mmCIF file of C-alpha atoms and ligand atoms in Angstrom:
data_model
loop_
_atom_site.group_PDB
_atom_site.id
_atom_site.type_symbol
_atom_site.label_atom_id
_atom_site.label_comp_id
_atom_site.label_asym_id
_atom_site.label_seq_id
_atom_site.Cartn_x
_atom_site.Cartn_y
_atom_site.Cartn_z
ATOM 1 C CA MET A 863 124.633 154.432 255.490
ATOM 2 C CA VAL A 864 124.765 151.967 253.001
ATOM 3 C CA PRO A 865 128.335 151.611 251.516
ATOM 4 C CA ASN A 866 127.836 151.513 247.773
ATOM 5 C CA VAL A 867 124.396 153.501 247.724
ATOM 6 C CA ASP A 868 124.937 157.085 246.316
ATOM 7 C CA SER A 869 122.966 160.659 247.148
ATOM 8 C CA TYR A 870 119.956 159.333 244.574
ATOM 9 C CA ASN A 871 119.677 155.770 246.217
ATOM 10 C CA ARG A 872 121.285 154.276 243.203
ATOM 11 C CA LYS A 873 123.141 150.807 244.167
ATOM 12 C CA ILE A 874 126.911 151.050 242.769
ATOM 13 C CA THR A 875 127.591 147.851 242.276
ATOM 14 C CA TYR A 876 129.756 148.163 238.566
ATOM 15 C CA LEU A 877 133.500 149.098 238.251
ATOM 16 C CA ARG A 878 134.831 149.861 234.928
ATOM 17 C CA VAL A 879 138.779 150.194 234.867
ATOM 18 C CA SER A 880 140.991 151.566 232.289
ATOM 19 C CA VAL A 881 144.352 149.200 233.133
ATOM 20 C CA THR A 882 146.273 151.837 230.453
ATOM 21 C CA ASP A 883 146.004 155.246 228.936
ATOM 22 C CA ARG A 884 147.637 153.660 225.880
ATOM 23 C CA CYS A 885 146.324 152.118 222.471
ATOM 24 C CA ASN A 886 147.544 150.655 219.038
ATOM 25 C CA LEU A 887 144.903 152.120 217.275
ATOM 26 C CA ARG A 888 144.286 155.852 216.943
ATOM 27 C CA CYS A 889 140.284 156.189 216.811
ATOM 28 C CA ILE A 890 139.358 159.645 215.124
ATOM 29 C CA TYR A 891 136.844 160.381 217.398
ATOM 30 C CA CYS A 892 138.466 158.188 220.910
ATOM 31 C CA THR A 893 142.333 159.287 220.693
ATOM 32 C CA PRO A 894 143.711 162.749 219.568
ATOM 33 C CA VAL A 895 146.690 162.442 217.798
ATOM 34 C CA LYS A 896 147.458 166.324 218.233
ATOM 35 C CA ASN A 897 148.640 166.748 221.976
ATOM 36 C CA LEU A 898 148.146 163.452 223.172
ATOM 37 C CA LYS A 899 149.449 163.589 226.453
ATOM 38 C CA LEU A 900 150.515 160.109 227.319
ATOM 39 C CA LEU A 901 150.886 159.540 231.085
ATOM 40 C CA ASP A 902 154.484 157.760 232.678
ATOM 41 C CA HIS A 903 154.519 154.513 233.982
ATOM 42 C CA ALA A 904 155.239 155.540 237.007
ATOM 43 C CA ASP A 905 151.843 157.308 237.106
ATOM 44 C CA ILE A 906 149.900 154.481 235.464
ATOM 45 C CA LEU A 907 148.302 151.987 238.613
ATOM 46 C CA SER A 908 150.596 148.921 239.235
ATOM 47 C CA TYR A 909 148.363 145.578 238.764
ATOM 48 C CA GLU A 910 148.751 145.102 242.470
ATOM 49 C CA GLU A 911 147.176 148.920 243.302
ATOM 50 C CA ILE A 912 144.096 147.714 240.550
ATOM 51 C CA LEU A 913 143.601 144.733 242.478
ATOM 52 C CA LYS A 914 143.784 145.825 245.821
ATOM 53 C CA VAL A 915 141.209 149.202 244.635
ATOM 54 C CA ILE A 916 139.043 146.136 243.266
ATOM 55 C CA ARG A 917 139.042 144.743 246.832
ATOM 56 C CA VAL A 918 138.109 147.225 248.137
ATOM 57 C CA ALA A 919 135.293 147.981 245.896
ATOM 58 C CA THR A 920 133.658 144.666 246.554
ATOM 59 C CA GLU A 921 133.382 145.615 250.413
ATOM 60 C CA LEU A 922 130.812 148.164 249.223
ATOM 61 C CA GLY A 923 129.126 146.010 247.105
ATOM 62 C CA ILE A 924 130.929 145.615 243.576
ATOM 63 C CA ASN A 925 130.476 142.384 242.183
ATOM 64 C CA LYS A 926 131.002 143.301 238.281
ATOM 65 C CA VAL A 927 134.076 144.636 237.088
ATOM 66 C CA ARG A 928 134.976 145.855 233.230
ATOM 67 C CA LEU A 929 138.652 145.805 232.080
ATOM 68 C CA THR A 930 139.236 148.331 229.296
ATOM 69 C CA GLY A 931 141.532 151.001 228.454
ATOM 70 C CA GLY A 932 143.287 152.695 226.196
ATOM 71 C CA GLU A 933 143.416 149.363 224.863
ATOM 72 C CA PRO A 934 143.566 146.974 227.655
ATOM 73 C CA LEU A 935 145.171 143.897 225.882
ATOM 74 C CA HIS A 936 148.311 146.237 225.076
ATOM 75 C CA ARG A 937 149.559 145.686 228.331
ATOM 76 C CA ARG A 938 151.833 143.430 229.593
ATOM 77 C CA ASN A 939 150.900 140.244 231.687
ATOM 78 C CA PHE A 940 147.387 141.556 231.038
ATOM 79 C CA THR A 941 146.212 137.506 231.362
ATOM 80 C CA HIS A 942 147.659 138.074 234.836
ATOM 81 C CA LEU A 943 145.248 140.806 235.946
ATOM 82 C CA VAL A 944 142.607 138.910 234.629
ATOM 83 C CA GLU A 945 142.969 135.798 235.849
ATOM 84 C CA SER A 946 143.871 137.907 239.854
ATOM 85 C CA VAL A 947 140.240 139.927 239.204
ATOM 86 C CA CYS A 948 138.113 136.591 238.331
ATOM 87 C CA LEU A 949 139.874 135.106 241.665
ATOM 88 C CA ILE A 950 138.516 137.938 243.775
ATOM 89 C CA PRO A 951 136.154 136.825 246.019
ATOM 90 C CA ARG A 952 132.203 138.766 246.088
ATOM 91 C CA ILE A 953 133.438 139.338 242.046
ATOM 92 C CA GLU A 954 130.557 138.028 240.464
ATOM 93 C CA ASP A 955 131.002 138.966 236.520
ATOM 94 C CA VAL A 956 134.271 140.306 234.326
ATOM 95 C CA SER A 957 134.204 141.662 231.254
ATOM 96 C CA ILE A 958 136.656 142.887 228.528
ATOM 97 C CA THR A 959 136.220 145.581 226.626
ATOM 98 C CA THR A 960 138.415 145.762 223.502
ATOM 99 C CA ASN A 961 139.550 146.763 220.110
ATOM 100 C CA GLY A 962 139.922 143.092 219.127
ATOM 101 C CA VAL A 963 142.764 143.600 217.337
ATOM 102 C CA PHE A 964 145.161 140.951 220.003
ATOM 103 C CA LEU A 965 142.623 138.351 220.277
ATOM 104 C CA LYS A 966 143.769 136.031 217.887
ATOM 105 C CA GLU A 967 146.806 135.499 220.085
ATOM 106 C CA MET A 968 144.711 136.337 223.280
ATOM 107 C CA ALA A 969 141.506 135.064 223.363
ATOM 108 C CA ARG A 970 142.278 131.373 224.449
ATOM 109 C CA PRO A 971 144.581 132.886 227.175
ATOM 110 C CA LEU A 972 141.748 135.423 228.720
ATOM 111 C CA PHE A 973 139.005 132.628 228.349
ATOM 112 C CA GLU A 974 141.315 130.078 230.752
ATOM 113 C CA ALA A 975 142.112 132.974 233.042
ATOM 114 C CA GLY A 976 138.448 133.180 233.688
ATOM 115 C CA VAL A 977 136.486 135.566 231.459
ATOM 116 C CA HIS A 978 133.912 134.634 229.448
ATOM 117 C CA ARG A 979 132.395 137.828 228.097
ATOM 118 C CA ILE A 980 134.023 140.500 225.516
ATOM 119 C CA ASN A 981 132.918 143.072 223.900
ATOM 120 C CA VAL A 982 134.892 143.798 220.434
ATOM 121 C CA SER A 983 134.729 147.535 218.903
ATOM 122 C CA LEU A 984 133.987 147.493 215.562
ATOM 123 C CA ASP A 985 132.735 150.323 213.579
ATOM 124 C CA THR A 986 132.553 149.230 210.230
ATOM 125 C CA LEU A 987 132.746 146.832 207.756
ATOM 126 C CA ASN A 988 134.566 147.993 205.664
ATOM 127 C CA PRO A 989 138.681 147.773 205.496
ATOM 128 C CA LEU A 990 139.406 150.537 203.920
ATOM 129 C CA LYS A 991 137.112 152.551 205.929
ATOM 130 C CA TYR A 992 138.774 150.717 209.537
ATOM 131 C CA THR A 993 141.851 152.056 208.459
ATOM 132 C CA LYS A 994 140.741 155.993 207.818
ATOM 133 C CA LEU A 995 138.396 155.642 210.645
ATOM 134 C CA THR A 996 141.266 153.513 213.623
ATOM 135 C CA ARG A 997 144.612 155.461 211.463
ATOM 136 C CA ARG A 998 145.828 151.321 211.395
ATOM 137 C CA GLU A 999 145.778 148.782 209.149
ATOM 138 C CA CYS A 1000 144.330 145.892 211.302
ATOM 139 C CA PHE A 1001 140.523 145.195 210.294
ATOM 140 C CA ASP A 1002 141.963 141.350 209.364
ATOM 141 C CA ALA A 1003 143.193 141.094 212.921
ATOM 142 C CA VAL A 1004 139.901 142.420 214.425
ATOM 143 C CA GLY A 1005 137.623 139.705 212.071
ATOM 144 C CA GLU A 1006 140.408 136.616 213.175
ATOM 145 C CA GLY A 1007 140.454 137.455 216.634
ATOM 146 C CA ILE A 1008 136.360 137.673 217.053
ATOM 147 C CA GLN A 1009 136.704 134.230 215.282
ATOM 148 C CA VAL A 1010 139.244 132.685 217.552
ATOM 149 C CA ALA A 1011 136.834 134.380 220.336
ATOM 150 C CA GLU A 1012 133.789 133.128 219.038
ATOM 151 C CA THR A 1013 135.447 129.255 218.553
ATOM 152 C CA GLY A 1014 137.124 130.031 222.077
ATOM 153 C CA GLY A 1015 133.882 129.959 223.853
ATOM 154 C CA PHE A 1016 133.353 133.361 224.293
ATOM 155 C CA SER A 1017 129.458 134.283 225.013
ATOM 156 C CA PRO A 1018 128.107 136.616 224.794
ATOM 157 C CA ILE A 1019 130.708 138.469 222.113
ATOM 158 C CA LYS A 1020 129.465 142.068 221.910
ATOM 159 C CA VAL A 1021 130.253 144.258 219.070
ATOM 160 C CA ASN A 1022 130.516 148.070 219.913
ATOM 161 C CA VAL A 1023 129.589 149.868 217.191
ATOM 162 C CA VAL A 1024 130.100 153.487 217.744
ATOM 163 C CA GLY A 1025 126.903 155.448 215.221
ATOM 164 C CA ILE A 1026 128.303 158.704 213.241
ATOM 165 C CA ARG A 1027 126.908 160.622 210.414
ATOM 166 C CA GLY A 1028 128.990 160.777 206.989
ATOM 167 C CA LEU A 1029 131.383 157.549 208.785
ATOM 168 C CA ASN A 1030 129.046 154.151 209.270
ATOM 169 C CA ASP A 1031 125.481 155.362 209.138
ATOM 170 C CA ASP A 1032 125.509 153.589 205.622
ATOM 171 C CA GLU A 1033 126.364 150.730 206.913
ATOM 172 C CA LEU A 1034 123.757 149.762 209.416
ATOM 173 C CA LEU A 1035 122.195 147.044 207.552
ATOM 174 C CA ARG A 1036 125.088 145.711 206.473
ATOM 175 C CA PHE A 1037 125.723 145.438 210.485
ATOM 176 C CA ALA A 1038 122.222 144.269 210.558
ATOM 177 C CA ASP A 1039 122.814 141.165 208.230
ATOM 178 C CA PHE A 1040 125.846 140.748 210.282
ATOM 179 C CA SER A 1041 123.330 140.059 213.156
ATOM 180 C CA VAL A 1042 121.536 137.499 211.427
ATOM 181 C CA ARG A 1043 124.927 135.433 210.339
ATOM 182 C CA LYS A 1044 126.701 135.402 213.352
ATOM 183 C CA PRO A 1045 126.004 135.184 216.894
ATOM 184 C CA TYR A 1046 127.220 138.322 217.933
ATOM 185 C CA HIS A 1047 125.047 140.661 219.576
ATOM 186 C CA ILE A 1048 126.009 144.167 217.686
ATOM 187 C CA ARG A 1049 125.612 147.113 220.196
ATOM 188 C CA PHE A 1050 124.970 150.422 218.529
ATOM 189 C CA ILE A 1051 126.358 153.262 220.602
ATOM 190 C CA GLU A 1052 125.378 156.782 219.863
ATOM 191 C CA TYR A 1053 128.624 159.260 219.630
ATOM 192 C CA MET A 1054 129.266 160.916 222.727
ATOM 193 C CA PRO A 1055 130.826 164.257 222.795
ATOM 194 C CA ILE A 1056 133.974 163.514 225.084
ATOM 195 C CA GLY A 1057 137.220 164.816 224.787
ATOM 196 C CA ARG A 1058 138.769 167.905 223.396
ATOM 197 C CA ASP A 1059 140.464 168.295 220.156
ATOM 198 C CA LEU A 1060 137.977 165.487 218.383
ATOM 199 C CA ASN A 1061 135.431 167.425 216.968
ATOM 200 C CA TRP A 1062 132.387 166.019 218.012
ATOM 201 C CA THR A 1063 129.626 167.708 216.709
ATOM 202 C CA THR A 1064 125.600 167.472 216.572
ATOM 203 C CA GLU A 1065 125.897 167.206 212.553
ATOM 204 C CA LYS A 1066 127.705 163.653 213.135
ATOM 205 C CA TYR A 1067 125.301 162.032 215.986
ATOM 206 C CA VAL A 1068 122.463 160.284 215.429
ATOM 207 C CA SER A 1069 120.763 158.978 217.691
ATOM 208 C CA SER A 1070 119.536 155.452 218.486
ATOM 209 C CA ASP A 1071 115.885 156.043 217.692
ATOM 210 C CA GLU A 1072 117.401 157.125 213.986
ATOM 211 C CA MET A 1073 119.477 154.455 213.753
ATOM 212 C CA LYS A 1074 116.295 151.517 214.990
ATOM 213 C CA SER A 1075 114.093 153.555 212.403
ATOM 214 C CA LYS A 1076 116.663 152.774 209.142
ATOM 215 C CA LEU A 1077 117.055 149.053 210.827
ATOM 216 C CA LYS A 1078 113.924 148.526 210.523
ATOM 217 C CA THR A 1079 114.047 148.673 206.818
ATOM 218 C CA PHE A 1080 115.929 145.938 206.934
ATOM 219 C CA GLY A 1081 113.021 143.534 208.629
ATOM 220 C CA PRO A 1082 110.663 143.624 212.284
ATOM 221 C CA LEU A 1083 112.810 144.201 215.137
ATOM 222 C CA LEU A 1084 111.475 141.996 217.831
ATOM 223 C CA LYS A 1085 112.232 143.153 221.207
ATOM 224 C CA ILE A 1086 114.204 140.965 223.891
ATOM 225 C CA PRO A 1087 113.112 141.060 227.182
ATOM 226 C CA PRO A 1088 116.090 142.276 229.598
ATOM 227 C CA SER A 1089 117.813 140.569 231.342
ATOM 228 C CA ILE A 1090 120.567 141.179 234.552
ATOM 229 C CA HIS A 1091 123.431 141.451 232.315
ATOM 230 C CA ASP A 1092 121.748 144.030 229.887
ATOM 231 C CA GLY A 1093 123.052 147.444 231.754
ATOM 232 C CA PRO A 1094 121.643 150.199 229.654
ATOM 233 C CA ALA A 1095 121.407 148.294 226.145
ATOM 234 C CA GLU A 1096 117.522 147.881 224.528
ATOM 235 C CA ARG A 1097 117.269 144.893 223.006
ATOM 236 C CA TYR A 1098 116.376 143.321 219.736
ATOM 237 C CA ARG A 1099 116.991 140.736 217.247
ATOM 238 C CA PHE A 1100 115.685 140.602 213.648
ATOM 239 C CA GLU A 1101 113.763 137.250 212.834
ATOM 240 C CA SER A 1102 115.520 134.154 212.444
ATOM 241 C CA ALA A 1103 119.147 135.363 213.576
ATOM 242 C CA LYS A 1104 121.737 134.066 215.314
ATOM 243 C CA GLY A 1105 122.898 136.920 217.308
ATOM 244 C CA GLU A 1106 121.291 140.271 218.449
ATOM 245 C CA ILE A 1107 121.243 144.501 218.274
ATOM 246 C CA GLY A 1108 121.072 146.372 220.744
ATOM 247 C CA PHE A 1109 120.886 150.676 221.588
ATOM 248 C CA ILE A 1110 122.971 152.602 224.413
ATOM 249 C CA SER A 1111 121.440 155.915 223.974
ATOM 250 C CA ALA A 1112 123.410 157.516 226.528
ATOM 251 C CA LEU A 1113 122.330 161.404 225.250
ATOM 252 C CA SER A 1114 118.842 160.734 223.589
ATOM 253 C CA HIS A 1115 117.397 158.417 226.164
ATOM 254 C CA HIS A 1116 119.169 159.502 229.740
ATOM 255 C CA PHE A 1117 119.520 155.945 231.935
ATOM 256 C CA CYS A 1118 121.187 158.001 234.556
ATOM 257 C CA PRO A 1119 118.385 157.036 237.264
ATOM 258 C CA SER A 1120 119.797 153.576 236.944
ATOM 259 C CA CYS A 1121 123.296 154.027 236.840
ATOM 260 C CA ASN A 1122 125.527 151.728 239.011
ATOM 261 C CA ARG A 1123 128.950 152.866 237.461
ATOM 262 C CA ILE A 1124 131.934 154.246 239.071
ATOM 263 C CA ARG A 1125 135.385 154.241 236.871
ATOM 264 C CA LEU A 1126 139.061 153.664 237.672
ATOM 265 C CA THR A 1127 141.301 155.756 235.637
ATOM 266 C CA ALA A 1128 144.418 154.166 234.391
ATOM 267 C CA ASP A 1129 146.563 157.193 237.116
ATOM 268 C CA GLY A 1130 144.135 156.215 239.416
ATOM 269 C CA LYS A 1131 141.270 158.616 239.748
ATOM 270 C CA LEU A 1132 138.069 157.412 240.810
ATOM 271 C CA ARG A 1133 135.191 158.630 238.014
ATOM 272 C CA PRO A 1134 131.900 158.959 239.449
ATOM 273 C CA CYS A 1135 130.519 159.963 235.802
ATOM 274 C CA LEU A 1136 131.965 159.528 232.655
ATOM 275 C CA PHE A 1137 130.368 162.373 231.706
ATOM 276 C CA ALA A 1138 132.131 164.913 234.429
ATOM 277 C CA ASP A 1139 135.896 165.565 234.939
ATOM 278 C CA ASP A 1140 135.216 165.077 238.405
ATOM 279 C CA GLU A 1141 137.743 162.868 239.804
ATOM 280 C CA VAL A 1142 138.544 161.143 243.405
ATOM 281 C CA ASP A 1143 142.271 160.619 243.743
ATOM 282 C CA ILE A 1144 143.066 156.810 245.001
ATOM 283 C CA LYS A 1145 146.321 156.528 243.752
ATOM 284 C CA SER A 1146 147.670 158.915 246.456
ATOM 285 C CA PRO A 1147 146.175 157.278 249.307
ATOM 286 C CA LEU A 1148 147.262 154.123 247.962
ATOM 287 C CA ARG A 1149 150.856 154.901 247.228
ATOM 288 C CA ASN A 1150 151.254 157.091 250.621
ATOM 289 C CA GLY A 1151 150.466 153.447 252.772
ATOM 290 C CA TYR A 1152 147.118 153.989 253.625
ATOM 291 C CA GLY A 1153 144.674 151.191 254.964
ATOM 292 C CA HIS A 1154 142.079 149.062 253.689
ATOM 293 C CA GLU A 1155 139.721 151.284 255.505
ATOM 294 C CA HIS A 1156 140.897 154.579 255.002
ATOM 295 C CA LEU A 1157 140.273 153.331 251.022
ATOM 296 C CA LYS A 1158 137.254 152.200 251.453
ATOM 297 C CA LYS A 1159 136.427 156.210 252.682
ATOM 298 C CA VAL A 1160 137.810 157.404 249.428
ATOM 299 C CA PHE A 1161 135.898 154.979 247.563
ATOM 300 C CA GLN A 1162 132.473 155.964 249.000
ATOM 301 C CA GLN A 1163 133.181 159.785 248.957
ATOM 302 C CA ALA A 1164 133.513 158.673 245.392
ATOM 303 C CA ILE A 1165 129.959 157.288 245.213
ATOM 304 C CA ALA A 1166 128.904 160.174 246.832
ATOM 305 C CA ARG A 1167 129.857 162.493 244.496
ATOM 306 C CA LYS A 1168 127.693 160.449 241.577
ATOM 307 C CA PRO A 1169 125.680 163.399 240.234
ATOM 308 C CA ARG A 1170 122.133 163.124 239.540
ATOM 309 C CA ARG A 1171 122.215 163.077 235.917
ATOM 310 C CA HIS A 1172 124.903 163.649 233.281
ATOM 311 C CA HIS A 1173 125.667 167.120 231.782
ATOM 312 C CA ALA A 1174 126.399 165.368 227.936
ATOM 313 C CA GLU A 1175 124.852 169.124 226.832
ATOM 314 C CA ILE A 1176 127.034 170.959 228.098
ATOM 315 C CA LEU A 1177 130.443 169.145 226.892
ATOM 316 C CA GLU A 1178 130.817 170.723 223.152
ATOM 317 C CA LYS A 1179 131.618 173.807 225.278
ATOM 318 C CA ARG A 1180 134.093 172.432 227.764
ATOM 319 C CA GLU A 1181 137.679 172.467 227.770
ATOM 320 C CA GLY A 1182 140.006 170.070 229.465
ATOM 321 C CA LEU A 1183 137.586 166.791 229.973
ATOM 322 C CA ARG A 1184 139.872 163.937 228.563
ATOM 323 C CA PRO A 1185 139.442 162.262 225.556
ATOM 324 C CA MET A 1186 138.103 158.172 225.673
ATOM 325 C CA SER A 1187 140.976 156.495 225.100
ATOM 326 C CA THR A 1188 142.327 157.828 228.797
ATOM 327 C CA ILE A 1189 138.820 156.839 230.682
ATOM 328 C CA GLY A 1190 137.978 153.682 229.061
ATOM 329 C CA GLY A 1191 134.303 154.293 227.770
HETATM 330 N N1 SAM B 141 140.243 150.092 223.344
HETATM 331 C C1 SAM B 141 139.082 149.350 223.986
HETATM 332 C C2 SAM B 141 138.028 149.551 222.787
HETATM 333 O O1 SAM B 141 138.943 149.867 221.481
HETATM 334 O O2 SAM B 141 137.345 148.934 222.616
HETATM 335 C C3 SAM B 141 138.831 150.127 224.934
HETATM 336 C C4 SAM B 141 138.478 151.499 225.176
HETATM 337 S S1 SAM B 141 137.521 152.524 223.912
HETATM 338 C C5 SAM B 141 137.745 153.909 224.629
HETATM 339 C C6 SAM B 141 135.971 152.306 225.010
HETATM 340 C C7 SAM B 141 134.707 152.426 223.591
HETATM 341 O O3 SAM B 141 134.320 153.368 224.160
HETATM 342 C C8 SAM B 141 134.718 151.738 222.252
HETATM 343 O O4 SAM B 141 133.924 151.058 222.005
HETATM 344 C C9 SAM B 141 134.929 153.102 221.508
HETATM 345 O O5 SAM B 141 134.058 152.388 220.423
HETATM 346 C C10 SAM B 141 133.527 154.385 223.058
HETATM 347 N N2 SAM B 141 133.804 155.740 222.215
HETATM 348 C C11 SAM B 141 134.692 156.089 222.107
HETATM 349 N N3 SAM B 141 134.872 157.304 222.326
HETATM 350 C C12 SAM B 141 133.458 157.149 222.212
HETATM 351 C C13 SAM B 141 132.730 158.452 222.086
HETATM 352 N N4 SAM B 141 132.989 159.735 221.466
HETATM 353 N N5 SAM B 141 131.249 158.290 222.076
HETATM 354 C C14 SAM B 141 130.814 157.105 222.149
HETATM 355 N N6 SAM B 141 131.452 155.739 222.258
HETATM 356 C C15 SAM B 141 132.778 156.249 222.391
#
């Protein structure tokens, strides 16, 4: 058996690590305010434990890591973790997904720690809407943070935008204009039915095809040929634009056949599929003193449990699914 090939012959090379379940924002579609159960600190993997899992993963063929959360920059000494991950042999690509609120102070230390690619989540370019959406007044901080990241050399800077009807679907052309003026990669993400109590409905869902056809009224979308760092995004740019536009169509165009990902939650569960609550506990063996070889087997079990395809269509009716803030996106 090839260590990182799953039951459907997909090679798993990409680990997304949620370093905390805490976030300083309360995005209405991501983090519930009612019944938000935070993990006890003791249940969250320490940096040493996270590093151990990543090292094990590299021996199985993982070469790409994304650090996410909760809000990763919210965790104390996050830069130290980044530095250590960047130094792990066989890790070729490290990136971060952040809400950008602390980037103004942290972009430079993070860059020096070795990470040069960053995704900043920003669903609206309207400050009032931002406050409504995130339940916090941090719009200016994010703008300044992105600017500092840009001057500090981060490239690419990707801006994650979850398209939600009635919330930001009227801003698509503003984002188009943003991509023309700024060298950022705007990534439109389809709103996914994840997390109980978060009121996902089909009415709020906007397919990437719909977003694309609205964006075409701004100007012709020129296709960008795929490159190795693309993941599932379909990429375009407007003529003379400094930046680009991408679509991540997790629901409308399944990319499961090419899925190369596995996730590690902040409480030490390996999650084979974003959309399924099936998880493999790696924290207990870690804390019970099991060695490297055993941890490798646990990791392989998680790879083997990746389903052929996701079943997001049934999630709406299910109980118990973790909110995205605890999985990391
Ligand atoms: N705090 C960081 C941030 O804001 O980017 C990282 C964690 S956040 C859970 C990661 C990404 O998941 C964000 O871009 C967020 O917009 C996205 N996300 C959260 N809930 C989602 C949903 N239901 N559908 C699609 N994307 C979602």
